[in-house]
PDB file of C-alpha atoms and ligand atoms in Angstrom:
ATOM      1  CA  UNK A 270      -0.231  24.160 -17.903  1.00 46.00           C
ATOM      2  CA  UNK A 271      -1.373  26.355 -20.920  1.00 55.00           C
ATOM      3  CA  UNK A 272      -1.737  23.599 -23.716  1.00 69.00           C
ATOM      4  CA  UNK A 273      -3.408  20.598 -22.941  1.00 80.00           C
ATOM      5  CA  UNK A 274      -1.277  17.624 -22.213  1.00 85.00           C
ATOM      6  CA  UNK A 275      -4.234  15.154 -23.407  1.00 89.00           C
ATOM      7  CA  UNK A 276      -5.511  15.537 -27.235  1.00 90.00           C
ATOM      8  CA  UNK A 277      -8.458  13.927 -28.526  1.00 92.00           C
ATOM      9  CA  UNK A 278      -7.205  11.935 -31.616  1.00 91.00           C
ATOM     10  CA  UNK A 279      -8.305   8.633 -34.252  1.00 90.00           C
ATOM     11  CA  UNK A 280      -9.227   5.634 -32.510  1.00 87.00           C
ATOM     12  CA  UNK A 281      -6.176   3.459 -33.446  1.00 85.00           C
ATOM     13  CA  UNK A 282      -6.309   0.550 -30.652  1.00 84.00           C
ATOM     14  CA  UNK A 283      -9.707   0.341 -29.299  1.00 85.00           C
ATOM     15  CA  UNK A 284     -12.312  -2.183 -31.343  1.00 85.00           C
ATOM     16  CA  UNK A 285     -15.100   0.451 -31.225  1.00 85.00           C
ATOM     17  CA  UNK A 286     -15.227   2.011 -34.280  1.00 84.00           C
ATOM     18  CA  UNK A 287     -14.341  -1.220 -36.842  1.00 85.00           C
ATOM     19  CA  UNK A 288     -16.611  -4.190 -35.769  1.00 85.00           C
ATOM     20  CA  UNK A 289     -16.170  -5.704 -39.225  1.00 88.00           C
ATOM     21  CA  UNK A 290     -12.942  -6.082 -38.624  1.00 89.00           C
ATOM     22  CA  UNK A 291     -13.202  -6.962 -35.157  1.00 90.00           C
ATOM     23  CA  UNK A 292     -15.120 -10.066 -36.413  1.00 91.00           C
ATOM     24  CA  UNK A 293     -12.578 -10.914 -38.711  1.00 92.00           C
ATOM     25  CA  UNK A 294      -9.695 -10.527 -36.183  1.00 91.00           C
ATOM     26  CA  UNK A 295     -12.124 -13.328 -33.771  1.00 92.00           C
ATOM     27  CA  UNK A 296     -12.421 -15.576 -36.788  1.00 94.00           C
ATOM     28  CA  UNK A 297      -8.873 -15.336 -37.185  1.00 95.00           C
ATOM     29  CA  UNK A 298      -7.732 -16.739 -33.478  1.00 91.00           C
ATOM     30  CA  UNK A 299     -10.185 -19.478 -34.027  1.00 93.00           C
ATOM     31  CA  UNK A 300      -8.200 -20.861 -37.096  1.00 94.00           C
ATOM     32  CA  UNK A 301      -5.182 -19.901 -36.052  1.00 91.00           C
ATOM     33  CA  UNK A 302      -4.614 -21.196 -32.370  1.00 84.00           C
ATOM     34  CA  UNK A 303      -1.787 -20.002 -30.581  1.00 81.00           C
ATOM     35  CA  UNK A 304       1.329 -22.681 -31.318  1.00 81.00           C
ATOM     36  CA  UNK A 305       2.564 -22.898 -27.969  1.00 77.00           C
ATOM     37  CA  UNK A 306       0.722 -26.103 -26.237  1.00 78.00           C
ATOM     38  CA  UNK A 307      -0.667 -25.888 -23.528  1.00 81.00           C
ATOM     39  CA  UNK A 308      -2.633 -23.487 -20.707  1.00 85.00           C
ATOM     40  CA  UNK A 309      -2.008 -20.942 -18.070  1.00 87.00           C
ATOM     41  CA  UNK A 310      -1.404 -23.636 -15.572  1.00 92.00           C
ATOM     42  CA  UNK A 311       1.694 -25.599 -17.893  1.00 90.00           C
ATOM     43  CA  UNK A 312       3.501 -21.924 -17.813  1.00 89.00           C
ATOM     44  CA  UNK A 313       3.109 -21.859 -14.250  1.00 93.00           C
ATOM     45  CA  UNK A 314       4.483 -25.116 -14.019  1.00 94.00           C
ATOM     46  CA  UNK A 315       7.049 -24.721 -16.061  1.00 92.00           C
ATOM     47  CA  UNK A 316       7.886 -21.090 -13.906  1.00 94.00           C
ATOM     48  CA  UNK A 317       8.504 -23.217 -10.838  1.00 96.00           C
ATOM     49  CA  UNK A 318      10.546 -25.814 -12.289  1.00 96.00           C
ATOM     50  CA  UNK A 319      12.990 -22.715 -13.441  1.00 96.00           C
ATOM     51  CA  UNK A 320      12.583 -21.106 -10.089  1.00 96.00           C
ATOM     52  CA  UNK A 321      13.619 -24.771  -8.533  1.00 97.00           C
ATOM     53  CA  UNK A 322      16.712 -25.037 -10.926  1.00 97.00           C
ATOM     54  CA  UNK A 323      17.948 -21.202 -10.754  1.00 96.00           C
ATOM     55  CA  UNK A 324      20.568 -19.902  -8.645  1.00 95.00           C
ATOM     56  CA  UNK A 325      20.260 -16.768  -6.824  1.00 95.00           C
ATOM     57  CA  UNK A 326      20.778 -12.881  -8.014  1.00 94.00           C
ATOM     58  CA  UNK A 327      23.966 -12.701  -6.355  1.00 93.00           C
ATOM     59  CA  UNK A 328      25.743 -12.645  -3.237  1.00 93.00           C
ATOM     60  CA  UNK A 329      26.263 -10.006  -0.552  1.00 91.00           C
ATOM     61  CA  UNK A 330      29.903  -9.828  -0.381  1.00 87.00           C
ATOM     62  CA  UNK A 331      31.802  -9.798   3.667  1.00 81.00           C
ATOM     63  CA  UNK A 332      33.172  -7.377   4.733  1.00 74.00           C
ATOM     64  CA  UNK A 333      36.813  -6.203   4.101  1.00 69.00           C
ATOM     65  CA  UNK A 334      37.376  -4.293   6.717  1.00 59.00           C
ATOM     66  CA  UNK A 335      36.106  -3.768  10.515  1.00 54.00           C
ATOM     67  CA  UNK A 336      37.617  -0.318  10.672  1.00 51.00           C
ATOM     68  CA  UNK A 337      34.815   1.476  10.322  1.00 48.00           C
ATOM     69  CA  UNK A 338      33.090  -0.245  12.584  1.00 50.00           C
ATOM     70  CA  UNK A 339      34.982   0.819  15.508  1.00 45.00           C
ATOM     71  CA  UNK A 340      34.230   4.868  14.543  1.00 47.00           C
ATOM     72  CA  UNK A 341      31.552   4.637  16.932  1.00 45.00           C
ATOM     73  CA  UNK A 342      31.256   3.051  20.364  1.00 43.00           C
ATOM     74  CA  UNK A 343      27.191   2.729  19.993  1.00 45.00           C
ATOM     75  CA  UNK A 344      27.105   1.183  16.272  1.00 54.00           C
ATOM     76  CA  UNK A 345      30.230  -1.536  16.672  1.00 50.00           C
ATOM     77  CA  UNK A 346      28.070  -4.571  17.258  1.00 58.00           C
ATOM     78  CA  UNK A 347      27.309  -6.482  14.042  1.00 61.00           C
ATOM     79  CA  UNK A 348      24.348  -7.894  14.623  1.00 67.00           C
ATOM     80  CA  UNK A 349      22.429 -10.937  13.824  1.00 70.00           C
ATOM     81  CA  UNK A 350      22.967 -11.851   9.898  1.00 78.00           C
ATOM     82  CA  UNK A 351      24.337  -8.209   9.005  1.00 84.00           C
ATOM     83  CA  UNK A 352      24.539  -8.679   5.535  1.00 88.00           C
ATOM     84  CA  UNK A 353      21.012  -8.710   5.193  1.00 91.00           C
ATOM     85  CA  UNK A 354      20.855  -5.205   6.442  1.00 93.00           C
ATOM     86  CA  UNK A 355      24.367  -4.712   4.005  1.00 93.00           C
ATOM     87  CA  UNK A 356      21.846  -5.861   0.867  1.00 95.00           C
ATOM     88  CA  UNK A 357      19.272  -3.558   1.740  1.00 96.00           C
ATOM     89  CA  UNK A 358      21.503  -0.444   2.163  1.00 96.00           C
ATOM     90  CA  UNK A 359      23.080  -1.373  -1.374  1.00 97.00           C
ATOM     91  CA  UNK A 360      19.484  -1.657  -2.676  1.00 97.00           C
ATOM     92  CA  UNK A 361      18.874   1.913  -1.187  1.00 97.00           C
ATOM     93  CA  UNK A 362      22.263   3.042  -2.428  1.00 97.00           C
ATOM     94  CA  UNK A 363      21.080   2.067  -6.076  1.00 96.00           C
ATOM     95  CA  UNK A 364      17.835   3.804  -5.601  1.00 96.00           C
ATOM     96  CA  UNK A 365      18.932   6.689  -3.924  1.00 96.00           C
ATOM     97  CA  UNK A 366      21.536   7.471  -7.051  1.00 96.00           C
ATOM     98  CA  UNK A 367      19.063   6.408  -9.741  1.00 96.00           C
ATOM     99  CA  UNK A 368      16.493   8.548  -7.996  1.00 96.00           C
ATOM    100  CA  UNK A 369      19.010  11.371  -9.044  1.00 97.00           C
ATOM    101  CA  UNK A 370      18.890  10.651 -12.539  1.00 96.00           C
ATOM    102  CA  UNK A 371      15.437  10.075 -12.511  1.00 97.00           C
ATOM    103  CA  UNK A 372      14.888  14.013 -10.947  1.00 98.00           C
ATOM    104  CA  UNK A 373      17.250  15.427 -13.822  1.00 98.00           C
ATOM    105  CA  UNK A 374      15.132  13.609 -16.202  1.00 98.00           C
ATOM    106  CA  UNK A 375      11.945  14.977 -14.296  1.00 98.00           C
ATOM    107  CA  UNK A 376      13.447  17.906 -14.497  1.00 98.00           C
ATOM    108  CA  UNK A 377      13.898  18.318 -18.421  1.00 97.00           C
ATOM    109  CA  UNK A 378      10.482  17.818 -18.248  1.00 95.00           C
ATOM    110  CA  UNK A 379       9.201  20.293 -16.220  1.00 95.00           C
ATOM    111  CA  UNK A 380      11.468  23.008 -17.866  1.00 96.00           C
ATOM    112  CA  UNK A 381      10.504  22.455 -21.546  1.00 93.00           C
ATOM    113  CA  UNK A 382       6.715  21.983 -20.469  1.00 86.00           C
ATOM    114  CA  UNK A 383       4.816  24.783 -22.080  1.00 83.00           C
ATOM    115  CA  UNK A 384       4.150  27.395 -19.279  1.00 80.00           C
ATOM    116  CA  UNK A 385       6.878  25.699 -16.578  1.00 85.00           C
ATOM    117  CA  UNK A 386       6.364  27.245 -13.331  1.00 89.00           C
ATOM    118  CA  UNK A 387       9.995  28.004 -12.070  1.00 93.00           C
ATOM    119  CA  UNK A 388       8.483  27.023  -8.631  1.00 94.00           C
ATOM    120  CA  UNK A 389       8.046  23.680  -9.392  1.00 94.00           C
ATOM    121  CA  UNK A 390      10.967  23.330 -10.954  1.00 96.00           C
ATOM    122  CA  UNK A 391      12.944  24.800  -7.824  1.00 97.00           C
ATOM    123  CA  UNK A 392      11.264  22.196  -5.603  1.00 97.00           C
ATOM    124  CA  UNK A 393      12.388  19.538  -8.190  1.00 98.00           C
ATOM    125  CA  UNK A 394      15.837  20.245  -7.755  1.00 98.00           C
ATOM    126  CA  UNK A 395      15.624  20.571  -4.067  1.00 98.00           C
ATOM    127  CA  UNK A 396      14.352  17.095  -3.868  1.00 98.00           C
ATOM    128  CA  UNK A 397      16.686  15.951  -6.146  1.00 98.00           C
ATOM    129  CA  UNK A 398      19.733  17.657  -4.255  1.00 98.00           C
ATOM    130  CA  UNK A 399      18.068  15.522  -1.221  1.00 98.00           C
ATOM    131  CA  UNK A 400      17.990  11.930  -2.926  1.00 97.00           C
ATOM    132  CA  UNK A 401      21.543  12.645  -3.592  1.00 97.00           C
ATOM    133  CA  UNK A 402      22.297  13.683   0.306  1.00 97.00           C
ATOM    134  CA  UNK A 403      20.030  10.085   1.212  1.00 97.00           C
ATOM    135  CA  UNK A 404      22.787   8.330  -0.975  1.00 97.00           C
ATOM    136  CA  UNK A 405      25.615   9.613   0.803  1.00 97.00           C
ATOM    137  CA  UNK A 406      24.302   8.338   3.954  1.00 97.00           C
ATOM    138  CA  UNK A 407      23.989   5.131   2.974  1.00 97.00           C
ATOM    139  CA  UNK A 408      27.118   5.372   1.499  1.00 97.00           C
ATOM    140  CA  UNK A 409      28.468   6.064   5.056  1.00 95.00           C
ATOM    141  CA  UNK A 410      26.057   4.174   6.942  1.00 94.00           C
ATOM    142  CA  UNK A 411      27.648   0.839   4.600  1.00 93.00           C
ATOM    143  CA  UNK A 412      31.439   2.169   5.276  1.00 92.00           C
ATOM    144  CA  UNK A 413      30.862   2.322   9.010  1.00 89.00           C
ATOM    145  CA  UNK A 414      29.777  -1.407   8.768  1.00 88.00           C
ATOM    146  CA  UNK A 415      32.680  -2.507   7.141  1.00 88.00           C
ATOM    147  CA  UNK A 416      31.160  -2.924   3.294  1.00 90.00           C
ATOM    148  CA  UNK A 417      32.536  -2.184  -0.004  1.00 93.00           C
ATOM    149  CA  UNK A 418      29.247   0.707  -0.603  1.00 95.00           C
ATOM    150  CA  UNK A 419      30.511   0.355  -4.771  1.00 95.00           C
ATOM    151  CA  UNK A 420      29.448  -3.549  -4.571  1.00 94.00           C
ATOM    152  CA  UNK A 421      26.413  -4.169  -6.233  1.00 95.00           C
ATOM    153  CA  UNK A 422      24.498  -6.360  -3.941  1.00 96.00           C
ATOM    154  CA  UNK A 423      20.962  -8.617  -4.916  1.00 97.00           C
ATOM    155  CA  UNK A 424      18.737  -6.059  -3.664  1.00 97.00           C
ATOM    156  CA  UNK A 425      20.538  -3.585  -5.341  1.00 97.00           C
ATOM    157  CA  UNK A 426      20.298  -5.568  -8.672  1.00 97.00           C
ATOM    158  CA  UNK A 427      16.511  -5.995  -8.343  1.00 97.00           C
ATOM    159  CA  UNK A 428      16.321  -2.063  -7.613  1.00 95.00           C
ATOM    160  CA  UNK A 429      18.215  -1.442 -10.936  1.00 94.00           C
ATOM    161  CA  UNK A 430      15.302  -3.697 -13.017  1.00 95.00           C
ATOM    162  CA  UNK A 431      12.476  -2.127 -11.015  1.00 94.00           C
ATOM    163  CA  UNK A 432      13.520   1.276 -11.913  1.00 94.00           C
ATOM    164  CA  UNK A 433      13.795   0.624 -15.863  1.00 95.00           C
ATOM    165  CA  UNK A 434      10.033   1.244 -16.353  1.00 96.00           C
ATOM    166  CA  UNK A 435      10.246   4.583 -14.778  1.00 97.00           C
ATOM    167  CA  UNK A 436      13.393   5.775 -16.623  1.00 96.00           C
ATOM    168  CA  UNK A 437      12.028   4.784 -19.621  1.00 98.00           C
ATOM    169  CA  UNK A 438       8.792   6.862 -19.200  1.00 98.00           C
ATOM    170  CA  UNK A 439      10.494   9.494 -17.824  1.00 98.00           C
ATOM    171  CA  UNK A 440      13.034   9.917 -20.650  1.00 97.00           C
ATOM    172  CA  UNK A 441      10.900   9.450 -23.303  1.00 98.00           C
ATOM    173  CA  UNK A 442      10.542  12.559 -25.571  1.00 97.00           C
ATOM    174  CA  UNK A 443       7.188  11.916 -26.089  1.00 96.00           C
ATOM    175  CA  UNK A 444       5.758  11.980 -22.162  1.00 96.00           C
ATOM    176  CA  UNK A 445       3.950  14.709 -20.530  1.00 94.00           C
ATOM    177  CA  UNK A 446       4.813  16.068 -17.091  1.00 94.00           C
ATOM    178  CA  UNK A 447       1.685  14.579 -15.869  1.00 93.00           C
ATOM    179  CA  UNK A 448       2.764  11.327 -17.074  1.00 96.00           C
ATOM    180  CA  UNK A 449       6.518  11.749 -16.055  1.00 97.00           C
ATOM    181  CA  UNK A 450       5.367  12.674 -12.149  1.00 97.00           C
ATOM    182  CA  UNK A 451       3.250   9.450 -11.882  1.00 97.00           C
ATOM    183  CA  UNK A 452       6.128   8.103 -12.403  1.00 98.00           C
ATOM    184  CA  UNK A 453       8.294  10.123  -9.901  1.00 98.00           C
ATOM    185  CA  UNK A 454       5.278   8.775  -7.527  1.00 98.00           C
ATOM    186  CA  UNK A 455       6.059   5.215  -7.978  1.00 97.00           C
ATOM    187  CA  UNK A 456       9.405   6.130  -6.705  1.00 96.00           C
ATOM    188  CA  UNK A 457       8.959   8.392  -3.955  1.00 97.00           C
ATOM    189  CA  UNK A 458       5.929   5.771  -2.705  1.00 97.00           C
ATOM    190  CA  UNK A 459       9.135   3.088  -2.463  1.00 96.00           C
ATOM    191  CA  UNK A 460      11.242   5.293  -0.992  1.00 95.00           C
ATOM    192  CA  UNK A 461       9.024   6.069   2.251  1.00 97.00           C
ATOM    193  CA  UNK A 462       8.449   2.259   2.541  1.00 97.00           C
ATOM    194  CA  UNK A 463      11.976   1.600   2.134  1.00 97.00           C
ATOM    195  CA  UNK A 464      13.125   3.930   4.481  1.00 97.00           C
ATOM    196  CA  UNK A 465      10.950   2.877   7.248  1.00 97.00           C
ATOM    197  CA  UNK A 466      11.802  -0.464   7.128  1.00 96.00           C
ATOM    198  CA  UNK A 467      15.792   0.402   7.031  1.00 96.00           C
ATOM    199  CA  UNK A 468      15.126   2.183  10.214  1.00 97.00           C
ATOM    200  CA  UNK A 469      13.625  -0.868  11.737  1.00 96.00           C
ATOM    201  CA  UNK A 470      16.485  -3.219  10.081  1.00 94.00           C
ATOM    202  CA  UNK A 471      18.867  -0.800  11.424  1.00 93.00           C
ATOM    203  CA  UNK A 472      17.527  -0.404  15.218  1.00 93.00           C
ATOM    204  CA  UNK A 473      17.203  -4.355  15.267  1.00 91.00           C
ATOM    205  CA  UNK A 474      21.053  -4.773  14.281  1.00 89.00           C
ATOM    206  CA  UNK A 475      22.025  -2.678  16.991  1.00 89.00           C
ATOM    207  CA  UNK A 476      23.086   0.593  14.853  1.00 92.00           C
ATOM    208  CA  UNK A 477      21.064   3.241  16.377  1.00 92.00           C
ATOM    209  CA  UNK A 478      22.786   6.254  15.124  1.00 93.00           C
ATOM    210  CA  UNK A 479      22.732   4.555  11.598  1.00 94.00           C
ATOM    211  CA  UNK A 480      19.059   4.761  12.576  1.00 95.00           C
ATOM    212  CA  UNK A 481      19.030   8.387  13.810  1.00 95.00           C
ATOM    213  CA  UNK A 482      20.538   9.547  10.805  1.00 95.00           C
ATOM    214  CA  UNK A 483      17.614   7.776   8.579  1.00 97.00           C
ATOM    215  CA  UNK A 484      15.041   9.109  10.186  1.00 97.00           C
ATOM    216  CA  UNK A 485      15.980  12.301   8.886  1.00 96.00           C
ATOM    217  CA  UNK A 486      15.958  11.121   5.774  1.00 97.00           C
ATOM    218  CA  UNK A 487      12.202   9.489   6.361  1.00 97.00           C
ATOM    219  CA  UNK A 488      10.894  12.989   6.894  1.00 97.00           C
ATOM    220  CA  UNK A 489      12.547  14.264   4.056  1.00 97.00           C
ATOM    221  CA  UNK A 490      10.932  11.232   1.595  1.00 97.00           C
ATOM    222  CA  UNK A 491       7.754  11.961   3.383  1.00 98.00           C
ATOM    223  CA  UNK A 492       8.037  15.924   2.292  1.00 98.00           C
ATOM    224  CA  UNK A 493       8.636  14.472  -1.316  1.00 97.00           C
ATOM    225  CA  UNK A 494       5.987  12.132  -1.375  1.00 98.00           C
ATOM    226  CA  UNK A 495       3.248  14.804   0.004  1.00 98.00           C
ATOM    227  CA  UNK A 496       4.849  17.239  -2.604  1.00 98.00           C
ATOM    228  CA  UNK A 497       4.870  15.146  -5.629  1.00 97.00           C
ATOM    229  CA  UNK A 498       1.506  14.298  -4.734  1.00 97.00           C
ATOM    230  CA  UNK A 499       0.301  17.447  -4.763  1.00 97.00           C
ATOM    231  CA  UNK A 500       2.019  18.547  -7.978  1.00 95.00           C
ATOM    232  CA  UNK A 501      -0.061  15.636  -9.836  1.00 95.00           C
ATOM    233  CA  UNK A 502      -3.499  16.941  -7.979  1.00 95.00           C
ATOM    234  CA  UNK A 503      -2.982  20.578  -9.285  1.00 93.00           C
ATOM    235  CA  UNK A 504      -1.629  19.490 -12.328  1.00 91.00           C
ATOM    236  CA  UNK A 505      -4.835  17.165 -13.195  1.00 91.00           C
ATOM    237  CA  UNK A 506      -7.476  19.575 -11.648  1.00 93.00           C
ATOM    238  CA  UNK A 507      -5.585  22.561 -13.921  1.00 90.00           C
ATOM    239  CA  UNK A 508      -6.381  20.430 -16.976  1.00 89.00           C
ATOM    240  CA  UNK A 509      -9.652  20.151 -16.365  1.00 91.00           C
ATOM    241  CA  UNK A 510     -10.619  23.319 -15.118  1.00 86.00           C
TER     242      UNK A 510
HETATM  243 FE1  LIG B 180      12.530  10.906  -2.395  1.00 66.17          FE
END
């Protein structure tokens, strides 16, 4: 990167450079307490009472049809408890789409960055053109089970909450590409752990082309990981070079 994407500004946050008033903000949480009673241990409390008394995300919905099970001879039996393989493939259906979105956000980034490489931005949208691919097999891995791939299962839910933080770093305006590809990392760190353990879920149920066809997807996450990784490295060491 030509300009620097860290500027040394006014201390605005830190206590260093005001201990008058750092003396006056003490003496002012001494008279005024916070006005919630109670300690660390009465929230904690008061968390498990609401996690007795709550119901759950959602549900993972049966299966309408058994059609697609039949397509092939190796992948028709169900399993034990298939719908907890069913809520992770929706979770990885969520994250596989958002991870899209997240890429053309990335990518916006890496475009307007003063000095973009195109080469970066090449790989970006090779990776992203792969996230999409990963969601279509899910999509098809969930049809040959039987599911409804547009449900929105618990997993998938909790995938859609997780993800917030990220978007919102990556689409603010104000974010540098440094900043935005951490974030990518969180994502693409998920995605090889996720991926594994579908492979695992899916061998277990008995589906092991559903399997096959992950693995490829594995090695691709693993590519993405190593690359983003990489990006971040040379990024950093650029800036400080
Ligand atoms: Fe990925």
């Amino acid at each position: 990167m030509s300009e620097p994407q860290v500027t040394i500004g006014t201390n605005r946050t830190g206590i260093q450079t005001s201990p008058q008033d750092t003396a006056r903000q003490l003496e002012a949480t001494r008279m005024f307490p916070a006005d919630v009673p109670g300690d660390m241990s009465d929230y904690t409390a008061e968390r498990e009472r609401a996690i007795r008394e709550a119901d759950l995300i959602g549900s993972v919905p049966a299966p309408g049809t058994t059609k697609g099970m039949l397509k092939t001879a190796l992948d028709k039996t169900i399993g034990k408890a298939p719908e907890v393989l069913i809520d992770k493939l929706g979770e990885r259906l969520a994250f596989e789409r958002t991870g899209v979105r997240l890429y053309e956000a990335m990518l916006a980034k890496a475009t307007s960055a003063p000095g973009a490489d195109p080469a970066v931005v090449d790989t970006l949208r090779q990776i992203q053109a792969e996230e999409l691919e990963h969601m279509n097999i899910v999509r098809e891995a969930i049809e040959t089970l039987g599911g409804d791939p547009t449900a929105m299962t618990p997993c998938a839910d909790v995938a859609g909450v997780k993800a917030m933080g990220v978007l919102q770093v990556l689409t603010d305006p104000r974010t540098t590409v440094s900043q935005s590809m951490s974030a990518i990392l969180t994502i693409e760190l998920e995605d090889n752990a996720a991926w594994e353990l579908l492979i695992e879920l899916a061998q277990k149920g008995g589906h092991p082309l559903i399997a096959k066809r992950f693995k490829h997807a594995l090695e691709q996450e693993e590519t993405h990981l190593a690359t983003v990784r990489e990006f971040i490295r040379k990024d950093l060491l650029a800036q400080v070079s």
